[in-house]
XYZ file of C-alpha atoms in Angstrom:
258
model
C -37.614 22.780 -4.851
C -34.559 23.738 -6.932
C -35.136 22.662 -10.523
C -31.419 22.226 -11.105
C -30.256 18.666 -10.583
C -27.342 18.366 -8.191
C -24.142 17.207 -9.887
C -23.072 13.750 -8.757
C -19.763 13.499 -6.953
C -16.910 11.934 -8.858
C -14.778 9.145 -7.380
C -11.933 11.668 -6.954
C -14.197 14.039 -5.021
C -15.504 11.249 -2.795
C -11.935 10.123 -2.101
C -10.860 13.653 -1.175
C -13.869 14.047 1.114
C -13.102 10.774 2.892
C -9.470 11.767 3.437
C -10.468 15.173 4.847
C -13.012 13.470 7.097
C -10.433 10.975 8.372
C -8.002 13.797 9.071
C -10.621 15.774 10.997
C -11.607 12.769 13.109
C -7.989 11.897 13.935
C -7.112 15.465 14.899
C -10.256 15.720 17.053
C -9.381 12.536 18.914
C -5.842 13.738 19.547
C -7.155 17.040 20.909
C -9.672 15.301 23.160
C -7.008 12.995 24.591
C -4.615 15.889 25.105
C -7.201 17.963 26.966
C -8.732 15.130 28.989
C -7.573 15.435 32.629
C -8.941 11.984 33.432
C -6.854 10.091 30.901
C -4.532 7.394 32.168
C -1.848 5.159 30.741
C -3.067 1.681 30.058
C -1.315 -1.137 31.887
C 0.555 -3.296 29.380
C -0.942 -6.728 28.848
C 1.412 -9.428 30.147
C 2.940 -11.600 27.467
C 0.994 -14.726 26.740
C -2.383 -13.275 27.744
C -5.178 -12.235 25.425
C -8.361 -10.205 25.611
C -10.987 -12.865 25.066
C -13.746 -10.310 24.595
C -11.901 -8.590 21.761
C -11.079 -11.898 20.147
C -14.687 -12.946 20.145
C -15.729 -9.703 18.513
C -13.042 -9.800 15.873
C -13.913 -13.243 14.561
C -17.439 -14.674 14.592
C -15.925 -18.122 14.184
C -13.821 -17.877 17.330
C -14.520 -20.618 19.812
C -16.165 -22.940 17.307
C -13.280 -25.383 17.322
C -12.979 -25.206 13.525
C -10.489 -23.086 11.547
C -11.876 -20.029 9.823
C -11.915 -20.085 6.053
C -8.962 -18.339 4.440
C -9.658 -15.497 1.984
C -6.475 -16.402 0.109
C -7.860 -19.727 -1.080
C -8.965 -19.749 -4.698
C -11.853 -22.199 -4.316
C -14.002 -23.489 -1.517
C -12.612 -27.038 -1.696
C -11.367 -28.261 1.658
C -12.897 -25.269 3.447
C -15.941 -24.869 5.705
C -15.501 -27.820 8.021
C -17.728 -28.573 10.988
C -21.476 -28.450 11.420
C -23.902 -26.013 9.817
C -23.598 -23.471 12.642
C -19.818 -23.475 12.394
C -19.982 -23.056 8.623
C -22.372 -20.127 9.067
C -19.834 -18.459 11.371
C -17.021 -19.034 8.875
C -19.022 -17.538 6.002
C -19.961 -14.557 8.181
C -16.317 -14.001 9.147
C -15.303 -13.904 5.495
C -18.064 -11.465 4.575
C -17.256 -9.137 7.486
C -13.513 -8.995 6.837
C -11.625 -6.773 6.899
C -13.517 -5.409 9.900
C -13.288 -1.755 11.027
C -10.335 -1.166 8.721
C -11.333 1.904 6.699
C -11.988 -0.085 3.539
C -15.026 -2.082 2.446
C -15.608 -5.544 3.838
C -16.167 -8.306 1.308
C -19.920 -8.055 1.884
C -20.059 -4.281 1.294
C -17.778 -4.614 -1.709
C -20.020 -7.238 -3.309
C -23.146 -5.172 -2.560
C -21.707 -2.054 -4.176
C -20.725 -3.932 -7.296
C -24.122 -5.514 -7.816
C -23.657 -8.983 -6.315
C -26.445 -8.945 -3.727
C -26.914 -12.725 -3.479
C -23.193 -13.290 -3.020
C -22.977 -10.444 -0.504
C -25.677 -12.152 1.558
C -24.563 -15.750 0.867
C -28.263 -16.347 0.233
C -28.039 -20.003 -0.783
C -26.001 -20.898 2.281
C -28.193 -19.156 4.832
C -31.404 -20.265 3.151
C -30.212 -23.855 3.492
C -29.336 -23.312 7.144
C -32.732 -21.718 7.762
C -34.399 -24.713 6.137
C -32.381 -27.003 8.432
C -30.663 -28.793 5.574
C -28.043 -31.343 6.573
C -24.439 -30.310 7.255
C -23.116 -31.867 4.035
C -25.536 -29.812 1.931
C -24.683 -26.595 3.760
C -20.972 -27.333 3.308
C -21.404 -27.974 -0.416
C -23.361 -24.740 -0.853
C -20.801 -22.761 1.155
C -17.972 -24.020 -1.034
C -19.941 -23.249 -4.186
C -20.740 -19.765 -2.858
C -17.096 -19.043 -2.065
C -15.922 -20.227 -5.487
C -18.132 -17.476 -6.972
C -17.771 -14.810 -4.275
C -13.968 -14.703 -4.156
C -13.322 -13.886 -7.846
C -16.244 -11.439 -7.871
C -14.820 -9.691 -4.798
C -11.317 -9.657 -6.299
C -12.638 -8.032 -9.478
C -14.518 -5.433 -7.420
C -11.481 -4.714 -5.220
C -9.318 -4.322 -8.323
C -11.819 -1.838 -9.792
C -11.851 0.243 -6.598
C -8.074 0.209 -6.297
C -7.677 1.147 -9.969
C -10.055 4.092 -9.518
C -7.909 5.425 -6.670
C -4.585 5.275 -8.510
C -4.731 8.682 -10.237
C -5.321 10.438 -6.930
C -2.711 8.319 -5.156
C -0.046 9.093 -7.767
C -0.851 12.801 -7.616
C -0.576 12.711 -3.821
C 2.770 10.894 -3.988
C 4.064 13.478 -6.478
C 2.903 16.413 -4.349
C 4.450 14.925 -1.218
C 7.812 14.848 -2.977
C 7.437 18.380 -4.405
C 6.399 19.869 -1.067
C 9.162 18.113 0.894
C 6.707 16.177 3.066
C 8.376 12.788 2.709
C 9.427 12.764 6.372
C 5.911 13.519 7.631
C 4.340 10.593 9.451
C 2.210 8.573 7.056
C 3.146 10.649 4.003
C 6.440 8.839 3.520
C 4.502 5.551 3.169
C 2.264 6.793 0.342
C 4.771 6.494 -2.545
C 5.610 2.867 -1.714
C 1.961 1.967 -1.095
C 1.112 3.593 -4.436
C 3.799 1.604 -6.254
C 2.589 -1.667 -4.736
C -1.018 -0.924 -5.662
C 0.050 0.203 -9.125
C 1.883 -3.058 -9.775
C -1.240 -5.058 -8.888
C -3.603 -2.911 -10.938
C -1.315 -2.884 -13.967
C -1.154 -6.683 -13.861
C -4.937 -6.838 -13.328
C -4.328 -9.093 -10.339
C -7.053 -11.503 -9.250
C -5.445 -12.114 -5.837
C -8.141 -10.854 -3.485
C -5.948 -10.837 -0.388
C -3.081 -9.009 -2.100
C -5.477 -6.398 -3.504
C -7.142 -5.969 -0.110
C -3.780 -5.597 1.662
C -2.649 -3.020 -0.919
C -5.835 -0.982 -0.594
C -5.575 -1.165 3.201
C -1.944 -0.005 3.193
C -2.702 2.899 0.850
C -5.770 3.967 2.841
C -3.873 3.804 6.160
C -0.985 5.841 4.752
C -3.290 8.503 3.288
C -5.321 8.810 6.502
C -2.229 9.103 8.701
C -0.609 11.584 6.327
C -3.753 13.708 6.135
C -3.972 13.893 9.922
C -0.474 15.391 10.060
C -0.965 18.136 7.469
C -2.369 21.625 7.857
C -5.321 22.696 5.723
C -3.204 24.208 2.955
C -0.934 21.170 2.709
C -3.934 18.880 2.808
C -5.531 20.661 -0.132
C -2.316 20.595 -2.156
C -1.685 16.893 -1.556
C -5.191 15.453 -1.720
C -7.299 18.153 -3.345
C -10.469 19.589 -1.814
C -13.873 17.983 -1.242
C -16.744 19.154 -3.431
C -18.307 22.374 -2.141
C -15.269 23.627 -0.198
C -13.346 26.803 -0.963
C -9.875 25.833 0.240
C -7.477 26.415 -2.701
C -5.679 23.325 -3.969
C -2.413 22.965 -5.818
C -3.960 23.370 -9.251
C -6.412 26.183 -8.536
C -4.922 29.716 -8.653
C -5.914 32.066 -5.865
C -8.071 34.703 -7.583
C -9.350 36.284 -4.381
C -9.046 40.074 -4.451
C -8.923 40.365 -8.236
C -12.372 41.866 -8.365
C -11.286 44.589 -6.013
C -8.484 45.672 -8.304
């Protein structure tokens, strides 16, 4: 076993690796669709109709007859109506959102920042498992949310703040390289400004922070998928362990041969 301890990746390196990964996946999907002789054009869904299967998957509280709790509320007062099962669905929907979006859900965010009990809504689900009455479950759900929302907002702010240096560098490189008209890339400067305004103000608005992180992540992923390897390295840097030259690393290849 190598006695040298492997150097931990920095947040910048992890971000670069994620962007390169997203670009590779997007390009692969495009190539597969382009080469697939069995592909077909989907029939547009008539106006006024919905895919009930997709709706059920997107929101665990769908079909319960009670409105889902809103992540923009600042406390749990007035939220989590219905019986214990409905409340459980509403709590689960909050923890799972945003779902399949490229950024952490509230649950994952809370886990990563050391709030395990809040990430699992332990008090709420323990009460449901013990078959406590609906009023008790509702009270515990509201108390949980009053703690979980500010904790999640603080965690989201920390993550967004950590990404700002890389985002500003990317926005600057896009302008220098004349890539502003490239799909996705033109959205990065504005998404960076929006995120920067929130981080500078140390916003505690969880929904606004989540929307800003989502917009920035979407723009970076789309931009990355439309760049070649050299452009990608210059705009976003290179993942740890790769040899692709970036904008700040001079090409020294061939010097030894001189």
